[in-house]
Amino acid sequence: MTAYRAEGSSKTTMFSTIREDIQTIFNKDPAARTIFEVLTYAGLWAILHHRFAHWLYKHKLLFLARVVSQWSRFLTNVEIHPGAQIGRRFFIDHGAGVVIGETAIIGDDVLMYHQVTLGGTSMERTKRHPTVGNNVLLGMGAKVLGNITIGDGARIGANSVVTRHVPAGATAVGVPARILVQDGVHISSRTTFQIMDMALGTADPMGELLRRAIEEISDLRCRLEELEESVQPEVATVFHAHQRELAEQNGDVPLLEYFKKMVNETGTTPTENVHGAGI
């Protein structure tokens, strides 16, 4: 993972940074047509206010920094603590309801949608907010909590709650968030051993355990039917035939077949989780 230059280069001037922020909106928002439209974006003004507030914060003008940040919150509905470190070309699309905590660190070229929270889980005066790498996408409503790291190029799905590290290039979705795509491979394509051995909660081991349990139940059911037919073949044959007839009438599907069908239908990652669509 690369080192984050959230504070920016010393050679970067304020005007060049503003120009980059504006150009980023044109690059990442197809709805942006003219500079006059872009100047109405709440997300842009939230970033501009924060860069000034952070400058005050670094120069120990803490009260003035908080005044600027709270004024920005009033104007844009985006709350960014002056202490948060934000890299270059950061864009908050549909800027509303965003909260970024004091010790959060955000790398370069990050795209964040509305209602995202980079929150803390500790009352101690330590690094308690997330570190977000470069080229990360944070989907609408995502909650990233605690002193965790979101690796470069990661994708966080809409409304996900992330409380563990996310490796570089991975896609995490759900509550709590789990890894669905890593190194370009969907989790359903990995072997059982790969799934069970992966660290940092980067797989879906509960799904694998559920599959194994259902297969074992199906196997035990078959063995029980064989045992019943060996002890009382006449009664068991009639009883099992009646059960199968009722199942066909009600349209019941065997549990293992139903589970496999469900996995096949939902086995691919929705495009909105990967690309931020459907916002």
PDB file of C-alpha atoms in Angstrom:
ATOM      1  CA  MET A   1       0.000   0.000   0.000  1.00  0.00           C
ATOM      2  CA  THR A   2       1.365   3.372  -0.886  1.00  0.00           C
ATOM      3  CA  ALA A   3       2.004   6.140   1.582  1.00  0.00           C
ATOM      4  CA  TYR A   4      -0.761   8.696   1.595  1.00  0.00           C
ATOM      5  CA  ARG A   5       0.087  12.307   0.856  1.00  0.00           C
ATOM      6  CA  ALA A   6      -3.032  13.682   2.488  1.00  0.00           C
ATOM      7  CA  GLU A   7      -1.337  16.957   3.376  1.00  0.00           C
ATOM      8  CA  GLY A   8      -0.343  17.518  -0.242  1.00  0.00           C
ATOM      9  CA  SER A   9       2.970  18.583  -1.725  1.00  0.00           C
ATOM     10  CA  SER A  10       4.689  21.674  -0.397  1.00  0.00           C
ATOM     11  CA  LYS A  11       5.010  22.888  -3.993  1.00  0.00           C
ATOM     12  CA  THR A  12       1.264  22.723  -4.530  1.00  0.00           C
ATOM     13  CA  THR A  13      -0.315  26.151  -4.301  1.00  0.00           C
ATOM     14  CA  MET A  14      -3.798  26.832  -3.045  1.00  0.00           C
ATOM     15  CA  PHE A  15      -4.923  27.968  -6.501  1.00  0.00           C
ATOM     16  CA  SER A  16      -3.610  24.856  -8.240  1.00  0.00           C
ATOM     17  CA  THR A  17      -5.360  22.701  -5.619  1.00  0.00           C
ATOM     18  CA  ILE A  18      -8.659  24.516  -6.219  1.00  0.00           C
ATOM     19  CA  ARG A  19      -8.209  24.097  -9.959  1.00  0.00           C
ATOM     20  CA  GLU A  20      -7.629  20.376  -9.465  1.00  0.00           C
ATOM     21  CA  ASP A  21     -10.730  20.073  -7.276  1.00  0.00           C
ATOM     22  CA  ILE A  22     -12.855  21.728  -9.948  1.00  0.00           C
ATOM     23  CA  GLN A  23     -11.401  19.639 -12.767  1.00  0.00           C
ATOM     24  CA  THR A  24     -12.030  16.488 -10.710  1.00  0.00           C
ATOM     25  CA  ILE A  25     -15.749  17.258 -10.695  1.00  0.00           C
ATOM     26  CA  PHE A  26     -15.782  17.472 -14.492  1.00  0.00           C
ATOM     27  CA  ASN A  27     -13.889  14.162 -14.670  1.00  0.00           C
ATOM     28  CA  LYS A  28     -16.117  12.250 -12.247  1.00  0.00           C
ATOM     29  CA  ASP A  29     -19.571  13.782 -12.656  1.00  0.00           C
ATOM     30  CA  PRO A  30     -21.197  13.493 -16.103  1.00  0.00           C
ATOM     31  CA  ALA A  31     -23.861  15.974 -14.973  1.00  0.00           C
ATOM     32  CA  ALA A  32     -21.273  18.776 -14.689  1.00  0.00           C
ATOM     33  CA  ARG A  33     -21.422  20.909 -17.821  1.00  0.00           C
ATOM     34  CA  THR A  34     -20.110  24.379 -17.061  1.00  0.00           C
ATOM     35  CA  ILE A  35     -17.914  26.022 -14.463  1.00  0.00           C
ATOM     36  CA  PHE A  36     -20.929  27.971 -13.239  1.00  0.00           C
ATOM     37  CA  GLU A  37     -22.787  24.748 -12.459  1.00  0.00           C
ATOM     38  CA  VAL A  38     -19.769  23.311 -10.669  1.00  0.00           C
ATOM     39  CA  LEU A  39     -19.528  26.404  -8.471  1.00  0.00           C
ATOM     40  CA  THR A  40     -22.975  25.538  -7.092  1.00  0.00           C
ATOM     41  CA  TYR A  41     -21.847  22.108  -5.850  1.00  0.00           C
ATOM     42  CA  ALA A  42     -22.045  21.784  -2.071  1.00  0.00           C
ATOM     43  CA  GLY A  43     -19.304  19.161  -2.115  1.00  0.00           C
ATOM     44  CA  LEU A  44     -16.866  21.572  -3.758  1.00  0.00           C
ATOM     45  CA  TRP A  45     -17.537  24.319  -1.218  1.00  0.00           C
ATOM     46  CA  ALA A  46     -17.217  21.837   1.635  1.00  0.00           C
ATOM     47  CA  ILE A  47     -13.737  20.880   0.401  1.00  0.00           C
ATOM     48  CA  LEU A  48     -12.667  24.495  -0.127  1.00  0.00           C
ATOM     49  CA  HIS A  49     -13.818  25.451   3.354  1.00  0.00           C
ATOM     50  CA  HIS A  50     -12.058  22.437   4.822  1.00  0.00           C
ATOM     51  CA  ARG A  51      -8.738  23.222   3.167  1.00  0.00           C
ATOM     52  CA  PHE A  52      -8.821  26.682   4.755  1.00  0.00           C
ATOM     53  CA  ALA A  53     -10.007  25.307   8.117  1.00  0.00           C
ATOM     54  CA  HIS A  54      -7.249  22.677   8.062  1.00  0.00           C
ATOM     55  CA  TRP A  55      -4.638  25.372   7.376  1.00  0.00           C
ATOM     56  CA  LEU A  56      -5.878  27.239  10.447  1.00  0.00           C
ATOM     57  CA  TYR A  57      -5.852  23.988  12.441  1.00  0.00           C
ATOM     58  CA  LYS A  58      -2.235  23.258  11.544  1.00  0.00           C
ATOM     59  CA  HIS A  59      -1.278  26.774  12.623  1.00  0.00           C
ATOM     60  CA  LYS A  60      -2.873  26.217  16.056  1.00  0.00           C
ATOM     61  CA  LEU A  61      -5.792  28.573  15.355  1.00  0.00           C
ATOM     62  CA  LEU A  62      -8.182  25.900  16.600  1.00  0.00           C
ATOM     63  CA  PHE A  63     -11.152  28.092  17.468  1.00  0.00           C
ATOM     64  CA  LEU A  64     -11.131  29.851  14.081  1.00  0.00           C
ATOM     65  CA  ALA A  65     -10.753  26.487  12.375  1.00  0.00           C
ATOM     66  CA  ARG A  66     -13.874  25.202  14.136  1.00  0.00           C
ATOM     67  CA  VAL A  67     -15.772  28.357  13.232  1.00  0.00           C
ATOM     68  CA  VAL A  68     -14.953  27.856   9.552  1.00  0.00           C
ATOM     69  CA  SER A  69     -15.872  24.146   9.651  1.00  0.00           C
ATOM     70  CA  GLN A  70     -19.199  24.794  11.394  1.00  0.00           C
ATOM     71  CA  TRP A  71     -20.019  27.596   8.968  1.00  0.00           C
ATOM     72  CA  SER A  72     -19.298  25.172   6.145  1.00  0.00           C
ATOM     73  CA  ARG A  73     -21.577  22.617   7.798  1.00  0.00           C
ATOM     74  CA  PHE A  74     -24.357  25.177   7.946  1.00  0.00           C
ATOM     75  CA  LEU A  75     -23.948  26.035   4.253  1.00  0.00           C
ATOM     76  CA  THR A  76     -23.316  22.579   2.776  1.00  0.00           C
ATOM     77  CA  ASN A  77     -24.653  19.964   5.235  1.00  0.00           C
ATOM     78  CA  VAL A  78     -21.185  18.378   5.123  1.00  0.00           C
ATOM     79  CA  GLU A  79     -19.269  18.197   8.403  1.00  0.00           C
ATOM     80  CA  ILE A  80     -15.514  17.741   8.148  1.00  0.00           C
ATOM     81  CA  HIS A  81     -13.413  18.189  11.266  1.00  0.00           C
ATOM     82  CA  PRO A  82     -10.570  20.682  10.671  1.00  0.00           C
ATOM     83  CA  GLY A  83      -8.065  18.071  11.794  1.00  0.00           C
ATOM     84  CA  ALA A  84      -8.970  15.569   9.073  1.00  0.00           C
ATOM     85  CA  GLN A  85      -6.245  15.118   6.460  1.00  0.00           C
ATOM     86  CA  ILE A  86      -7.583  15.070   2.896  1.00  0.00           C
ATOM     87  CA  GLY A  87      -5.515  14.492  -0.225  1.00  0.00           C
ATOM     88  CA  ARG A  88      -5.790  15.950  -3.689  1.00  0.00           C
ATOM     89  CA  ARG A  89      -8.672  15.635  -6.143  1.00  0.00           C
ATOM     90  CA  PHE A  90     -11.185  14.610  -3.481  1.00  0.00           C
ATOM     91  CA  PHE A  91     -14.809  14.741  -4.637  1.00  0.00           C
ATOM     92  CA  ILE A  92     -18.012  14.452  -2.602  1.00  0.00           C
ATOM     93  CA  ASP A  93     -20.802  13.778  -5.098  1.00  0.00           C
ATOM     94  CA  HIS A  94     -24.288  14.922  -4.039  1.00  0.00           C
ATOM     95  CA  GLY A  95     -22.617  16.448  -0.970  1.00  0.00           C
ATOM     96  CA  ALA A  96     -25.112  15.976   1.855  1.00  0.00           C
ATOM     97  CA  GLY A  97     -25.023  14.252   5.203  1.00  0.00           C
ATOM     98  CA  VAL A  98     -21.289  13.494   5.071  1.00  0.00           C
ATOM     99  CA  VAL A  99     -19.337  13.308   8.361  1.00  0.00           C
ATOM    100  CA  ILE A 100     -15.542  13.003   8.493  1.00  0.00           C
ATOM    101  CA  GLY A 101     -13.862  12.735  11.889  1.00  0.00           C
ATOM    102  CA  GLU A 102     -10.829  14.493  13.313  1.00  0.00           C
ATOM    103  CA  THR A 103      -8.175  11.811  12.810  1.00  0.00           C
ATOM    104  CA  ALA A 104      -9.440  10.564   9.454  1.00  0.00           C
ATOM    105  CA  ILE A 105      -6.895  10.423   6.641  1.00  0.00           C
ATOM    106  CA  ILE A 106      -8.020  10.398   3.013  1.00  0.00           C
ATOM    107  CA  GLY A 107      -5.647   9.796   0.110  1.00  0.00           C
ATOM    108  CA  ASP A 108      -5.709  11.167  -3.431  1.00  0.00           C
ATOM    109  CA  ASP A 109      -8.438  10.719  -6.058  1.00  0.00           C
ATOM    110  CA  VAL A 110     -11.097   9.493  -3.619  1.00  0.00           C
ATOM    111  CA  LEU A 111     -14.747   9.580  -4.692  1.00  0.00           C
ATOM    112  CA  MET A 112     -17.300   9.792  -1.882  1.00  0.00           C
ATOM    113  CA  TYR A 113     -21.073   9.810  -2.230  1.00  0.00           C
ATOM    114  CA  HIS A 114     -23.631  11.362   0.087  1.00  0.00           C
ATOM    115  CA  GLN A 115     -24.372  10.231   3.663  1.00  0.00           C
ATOM    116  CA  VAL A 116     -20.957   8.626   4.132  1.00  0.00           C
ATOM    117  CA  THR A 117     -19.480   8.600   7.649  1.00  0.00           C
ATOM    118  CA  LEU A 118     -15.828   8.185   8.545  1.00  0.00           C
ATOM    119  CA  GLY A 119     -16.399   7.775  12.275  1.00  0.00           C
ATOM    120  CA  GLY A 120     -14.520   6.829  15.406  1.00  0.00           C
ATOM    121  CA  THR A 121     -15.139   4.037  17.882  1.00  0.00           C
ATOM    122  CA  SER A 122     -12.935   5.178  20.752  1.00  0.00           C
ATOM    123  CA  MET A 123     -13.114   7.904  23.379  1.00  0.00           C
ATOM    124  CA  GLU A 124      -9.325   8.087  23.637  1.00  0.00           C
ATOM    125  CA  ARG A 125      -7.333  10.935  22.117  1.00  0.00           C
ATOM    126  CA  THR A 126      -5.643   8.655  19.614  1.00  0.00           C
ATOM    127  CA  LYS A 127      -5.952   7.771  15.939  1.00  0.00           C
ATOM    128  CA  ARG A 128      -9.571   6.640  16.086  1.00  0.00           C
ATOM    129  CA  HIS A 129     -10.873   7.300  12.567  1.00  0.00           C
ATOM    130  CA  PRO A 130     -10.285   5.447   9.291  1.00  0.00           C
ATOM    131  CA  THR A 131      -7.408   5.817   6.873  1.00  0.00           C
ATOM    132  CA  VAL A 132      -8.638   5.736   3.277  1.00  0.00           C
ATOM    133  CA  GLY A 133      -6.163   4.989   0.518  1.00  0.00           C
ATOM    134  CA  ASN A 134      -5.848   6.405  -2.980  1.00  0.00           C
ATOM    135  CA  ASN A 135      -8.462   5.870  -5.714  1.00  0.00           C
ATOM    136  CA  VAL A 136     -11.089   4.573  -3.267  1.00  0.00           C
ATOM    137  CA  LEU A 137     -14.836   4.716  -3.911  1.00  0.00           C
ATOM    138  CA  LEU A 138     -17.158   5.091  -0.914  1.00  0.00           C
ATOM    139  CA  GLY A 139     -20.739   4.313  -1.905  1.00  0.00           C
ATOM    140  CA  MET A 140     -23.826   6.170  -0.728  1.00  0.00           C
ATOM    141  CA  GLY A 141     -24.550   5.773   2.978  1.00  0.00           C
ATOM    142  CA  ALA A 142     -21.402   3.771   3.760  1.00  0.00           C
ATOM    143  CA  LYS A 143     -20.251   3.819   7.386  1.00  0.00           C
ATOM    144  CA  VAL A 144     -16.529   3.256   7.897  1.00  0.00           C
ATOM    145  CA  LEU A 145     -15.796   3.093  11.619  1.00  0.00           C
ATOM    146  CA  GLY A 146     -12.683   2.931  13.745  1.00  0.00           C
ATOM    147  CA  ASN A 147      -8.952   3.077  13.185  1.00  0.00           C
ATOM    148  CA  ILE A 148      -9.028   0.822  10.139  1.00  0.00           C
ATOM    149  CA  THR A 149      -7.447   1.053   6.704  1.00  0.00           C
ATOM    150  CA  ILE A 150      -9.228   0.990   3.354  1.00  0.00           C
ATOM    151  CA  GLY A 151      -6.607  -0.049   0.814  1.00  0.00           C
ATOM    152  CA  ASP A 152      -5.812   1.655  -2.461  1.00  0.00           C
ATOM    153  CA  GLY A 153      -8.397   1.117  -5.168  1.00  0.00           C
ATOM    154  CA  ALA A 154     -10.942  -0.466  -2.812  1.00  0.00           C
ATOM    155  CA  ARG A 155     -14.702  -0.130  -3.352  1.00  0.00           C
ATOM    156  CA  ILE A 156     -17.174   0.162  -0.459  1.00  0.00           C
ATOM    157  CA  GLY A 157     -20.757  -0.634  -1.421  1.00  0.00           C
ATOM    158  CA  ALA A 158     -23.761   1.550  -0.676  1.00  0.00           C
ATOM    159  CA  ASN A 159     -25.018   1.398   2.937  1.00  0.00           C
ATOM    160  CA  SER A 160     -22.205  -0.924   4.002  1.00  0.00           C
ATOM    161  CA  VAL A 161     -20.903  -0.835   7.574  1.00  0.00           C
ATOM    162  CA  VAL A 162     -17.141  -1.405   7.594  1.00  0.00           C
ATOM    163  CA  THR A 163     -15.387  -2.147  10.888  1.00  0.00           C
ATOM    164  CA  ARG A 164     -12.395  -4.141   9.623  1.00  0.00           C
ATOM    165  CA  HIS A 165      -9.489  -3.478   7.288  1.00  0.00           C
ATOM    166  CA  VAL A 166     -10.266  -3.754   3.577  1.00  0.00           C
ATOM    167  CA  PRO A 167      -7.360  -4.875   1.363  1.00  0.00           C
ATOM    168  CA  ALA A 168      -6.261  -2.916  -1.687  1.00  0.00           C
ATOM    169  CA  GLY A 169      -8.398  -3.524  -4.756  1.00  0.00           C
ATOM    170  CA  ALA A 170     -11.154  -5.300  -2.829  1.00  0.00           C
ATOM    171  CA  THR A 171     -14.907  -4.695  -2.962  1.00  0.00           C
ATOM    172  CA  ALA A 172     -16.729  -4.801   0.380  1.00  0.00           C
ATOM    173  CA  VAL A 173     -20.515  -4.792   0.804  1.00  0.00           C
ATOM    174  CA  GLY A 174     -23.102  -5.565   3.470  1.00  0.00           C
ATOM    175  CA  VAL A 175     -23.769  -5.128   7.193  1.00  0.00           C
ATOM    176  CA  PRO A 176     -21.271  -5.867   8.514  1.00  0.00           C
ATOM    177  CA  ALA A 177     -19.252  -5.452   5.335  1.00  0.00           C
ATOM    178  CA  ARG A 178     -17.627  -8.529   3.832  1.00  0.00           C
ATOM    179  CA  ILE A 179     -15.313  -8.889   0.857  1.00  0.00           C
ATOM    180  CA  LEU A 180     -17.048  -9.994  -2.342  1.00  0.00           C
ATOM    181  CA  VAL A 181     -14.335  -9.209  -4.872  1.00  0.00           C
ATOM    182  CA  GLN A 182     -10.581  -9.307  -4.342  1.00  0.00           C
ATOM    183  CA  ASP A 183      -7.846  -9.204  -6.964  1.00  0.00           C
ATOM    184  CA  GLY A 184     -10.572  -9.160  -9.595  1.00  0.00           C
ATOM    185  CA  VAL A 185     -12.010 -12.523  -8.475  1.00  0.00           C
ATOM    186  CA  HIS A 186     -15.504 -12.899  -7.019  1.00  0.00           C
ATOM    187  CA  ILE A 187     -15.556 -14.751  -3.707  1.00  0.00           C
ATOM    188  CA  SER A 188     -17.879 -17.422  -5.136  1.00  0.00           C
ATOM    189  CA  SER A 189     -15.091 -18.440  -7.550  1.00  0.00           C
ATOM    190  CA  ARG A 190     -12.621 -19.274  -4.789  1.00  0.00           C
ATOM    191  CA  THR A 191     -12.084 -22.741  -3.354  1.00  0.00           C
ATOM    192  CA  THR A 192     -13.261 -23.762   0.105  1.00  0.00           C
ATOM    193  CA  PHE A 193      -9.734 -23.675   1.469  1.00  0.00           C
ATOM    194  CA  GLN A 194      -9.143 -20.182   0.050  1.00  0.00           C
ATOM    195  CA  ILE A 195     -12.340 -18.984   1.664  1.00  0.00           C
ATOM    196  CA  MET A 196     -11.643 -20.454   5.095  1.00  0.00           C
ATOM    197  CA  ASP A 197      -7.982 -19.409   5.189  1.00  0.00           C
ATOM    198  CA  MET A 198      -8.355 -15.742   4.164  1.00  0.00           C
ATOM    199  CA  ALA A 199      -7.545 -13.236   6.907  1.00  0.00           C
ATOM    200  CA  LEU A 200      -9.025  -9.950   8.111  1.00  0.00           C
ATOM    201  CA  GLY A 201     -12.578 -11.163   7.572  1.00  0.00           C
ATOM    202  CA  THR A 202     -12.064 -10.747   3.841  1.00  0.00           C
ATOM    203  CA  ALA A 203     -14.313 -13.646   2.856  1.00  0.00           C
ATOM    204  CA  ASP A 204     -17.784 -14.944   3.674  1.00  0.00           C
ATOM    205  CA  PRO A 205     -17.019 -18.006   5.847  1.00  0.00           C
ATOM    206  CA  MET A 206     -20.590 -18.096   7.223  1.00  0.00           C
ATOM    207  CA  GLY A 207     -21.921 -18.719   3.729  1.00  0.00           C
ATOM    208  CA  GLU A 208     -19.489 -21.598   3.266  1.00  0.00           C
ATOM    209  CA  LEU A 209     -20.405 -23.087   6.651  1.00  0.00           C
ATOM    210  CA  LEU A 210     -24.097 -22.793   5.773  1.00  0.00           C
ATOM    211  CA  ARG A 211     -23.518 -24.637   2.504  1.00  0.00           C
ATOM    212  CA  ARG A 212     -21.704 -27.449   4.316  1.00  0.00           C
ATOM    213  CA  ALA A 213     -24.469 -27.726   6.944  1.00  0.00           C
ATOM    214  CA  ILE A 214     -27.193 -27.969   4.299  1.00  0.00           C
ATOM    215  CA  GLU A 215     -25.277 -30.659   2.414  1.00  0.00           C
ATOM    216  CA  GLU A 216     -24.823 -32.630   5.646  1.00  0.00           C
ATOM    217  CA  ILE A 217     -28.535 -32.314   6.480  1.00  0.00           C
ATOM    218  CA  SER A 218     -29.454 -33.563   3.003  1.00  0.00           C
ATOM    219  CA  ASP A 219     -27.056 -36.502   3.366  1.00  0.00           C
ATOM    220  CA  LEU A 220     -28.448 -37.412   6.809  1.00  0.00           C
ATOM    221  CA  ARG A 221     -32.000 -37.219   5.473  1.00  0.00           C
ATOM    222  CA  CYS A 222     -31.189 -39.669   2.679  1.00  0.00           C
ATOM    223  CA  ARG A 223     -29.541 -42.064   5.134  1.00  0.00           C
ATOM    224  CA  LEU A 224     -32.546 -41.828   7.475  1.00  0.00           C
ATOM    225  CA  GLU A 225     -34.943 -42.666   4.646  1.00  0.00           C
ATOM    226  CA  GLU A 226     -32.811 -45.676   3.700  1.00  0.00           C
ATOM    227  CA  LEU A 227     -32.806 -46.834   7.325  1.00  0.00           C
ATOM    228  CA  GLU A 228     -36.580 -46.458   7.635  1.00  0.00           C
ATOM    229  CA  GLU A 229     -37.145 -48.411   4.426  1.00  0.00           C
ATOM    230  CA  SER A 230     -34.870 -51.222   5.647  1.00  0.00           C
ATOM    231  CA  VAL A 231     -36.773 -51.536   8.964  1.00  0.00           C
ATOM    232  CA  GLN A 232     -40.370 -51.047   7.747  1.00  0.00           C
ATOM    233  CA  PRO A 233     -40.239 -51.007   3.949  1.00  0.00           C
ATOM    234  CA  GLU A 234     -44.009 -51.025   3.329  1.00  0.00           C
ATOM    235  CA  VAL A 235     -44.784 -48.149   5.705  1.00  0.00           C
ATOM    236  CA  ALA A 236     -41.716 -46.117   4.775  1.00  0.00           C
ATOM    237  CA  THR A 237     -42.324 -46.431   1.018  1.00  0.00           C
ATOM    238  CA  VAL A 238     -45.914 -45.200   1.317  1.00  0.00           C
ATOM    239  CA  PHE A 239     -44.931 -42.396   3.708  1.00  0.00           C
ATOM    240  CA  HIS A 240     -42.060 -41.124   1.550  1.00  0.00           C
ATOM    241  CA  ALA A 241     -44.181 -41.285  -1.597  1.00  0.00           C
ATOM    242  CA  HIS A 242     -46.873 -39.239   0.155  1.00  0.00           C
ATOM    243  CA  GLN A 243     -44.252 -36.670   1.248  1.00  0.00           C
ATOM    244  CA  ARG A 244     -42.897 -36.307  -2.283  1.00  0.00           C
ATOM    245  CA  GLU A 245     -46.428 -35.928  -3.657  1.00  0.00           C
ATOM    246  CA  LEU A 246     -47.219 -33.132  -1.180  1.00  0.00           C
ATOM    247  CA  ALA A 247     -43.933 -31.412  -2.000  1.00  0.00           C
ATOM    248  CA  GLU A 248     -44.687 -31.491  -5.737  1.00  0.00           C
ATOM    249  CA  GLN A 249     -48.205 -30.138  -5.183  1.00  0.00           C
ATOM    250  CA  ASN A 250     -46.904 -27.273  -3.038  1.00  0.00           C
ATOM    251  CA  GLY A 251     -44.004 -26.527  -5.354  1.00  0.00           C
ATOM    252  CA  ASP A 252     -41.468 -27.181  -2.611  1.00  0.00           C
ATOM    253  CA  VAL A 253     -37.816 -27.283  -3.656  1.00  0.00           C
ATOM    254  CA  PRO A 254     -35.255 -29.392  -1.775  1.00  0.00           C
ATOM    255  CA  LEU A 255     -33.237 -27.235   0.610  1.00  0.00           C
ATOM    256  CA  LEU A 256     -29.894 -27.880  -1.072  1.00  0.00           C
ATOM    257  CA  GLU A 257     -31.278 -27.114  -4.543  1.00  0.00           C
ATOM    258  CA  TYR A 258     -32.946 -23.953  -3.225  1.00  0.00           C
ATOM    259  CA  PHE A 259     -29.671 -22.801  -1.652  1.00  0.00           C
ATOM    260  CA  LYS A 260     -27.712 -23.425  -4.864  1.00  0.00           C
ATOM    261  CA  LYS A 261     -30.339 -21.536  -6.871  1.00  0.00           C
ATOM    262  CA  MET A 262     -30.177 -18.599  -4.457  1.00  0.00           C
ATOM    263  CA  VAL A 263     -26.356 -18.492  -4.694  1.00  0.00           C
ATOM    264  CA  ASN A 264     -26.476 -18.611  -8.489  1.00  0.00           C
ATOM    265  CA  GLU A 265     -29.012 -15.797  -8.650  1.00  0.00           C
ATOM    266  CA  THR A 266     -27.055 -13.539  -6.277  1.00  0.00           C
ATOM    267  CA  GLY A 267     -23.541 -14.774  -6.961  1.00  0.00           C
ATOM    268  CA  THR A 268     -22.382 -11.750  -8.987  1.00  0.00           C
ATOM    269  CA  THR A 269     -21.567  -8.434  -7.440  1.00  0.00           C
ATOM    270  CA  PRO A 270     -24.215  -5.794  -8.285  1.00  0.00           C
ATOM    271  CA  THR A 271     -22.764  -3.078 -10.478  1.00  0.00           C
ATOM    272  CA  GLU A 272     -23.951  -0.377  -8.106  1.00  0.00           C
ATOM    273  CA  ASN A 273     -21.609  -1.759  -5.428  1.00  0.00           C
ATOM    274  CA  VAL A 274     -18.631  -1.636  -7.763  1.00  0.00           C
ATOM    275  CA  HIS A 275     -19.206   1.534  -9.739  1.00  0.00           C
ATOM    276  CA  GLY A 276     -21.418   3.582  -7.437  1.00  0.00           C
ATOM    277  CA  ALA A 277     -24.445   3.432  -9.707  1.00  0.00           C
ATOM    278  CA  GLY A 278     -27.983   3.851  -8.472  1.00  0.00           C
ATOM    279  CA  ILE A 279     -27.262   6.867  -6.326  1.00  0.00           C
TER     280      ILE A 279
END
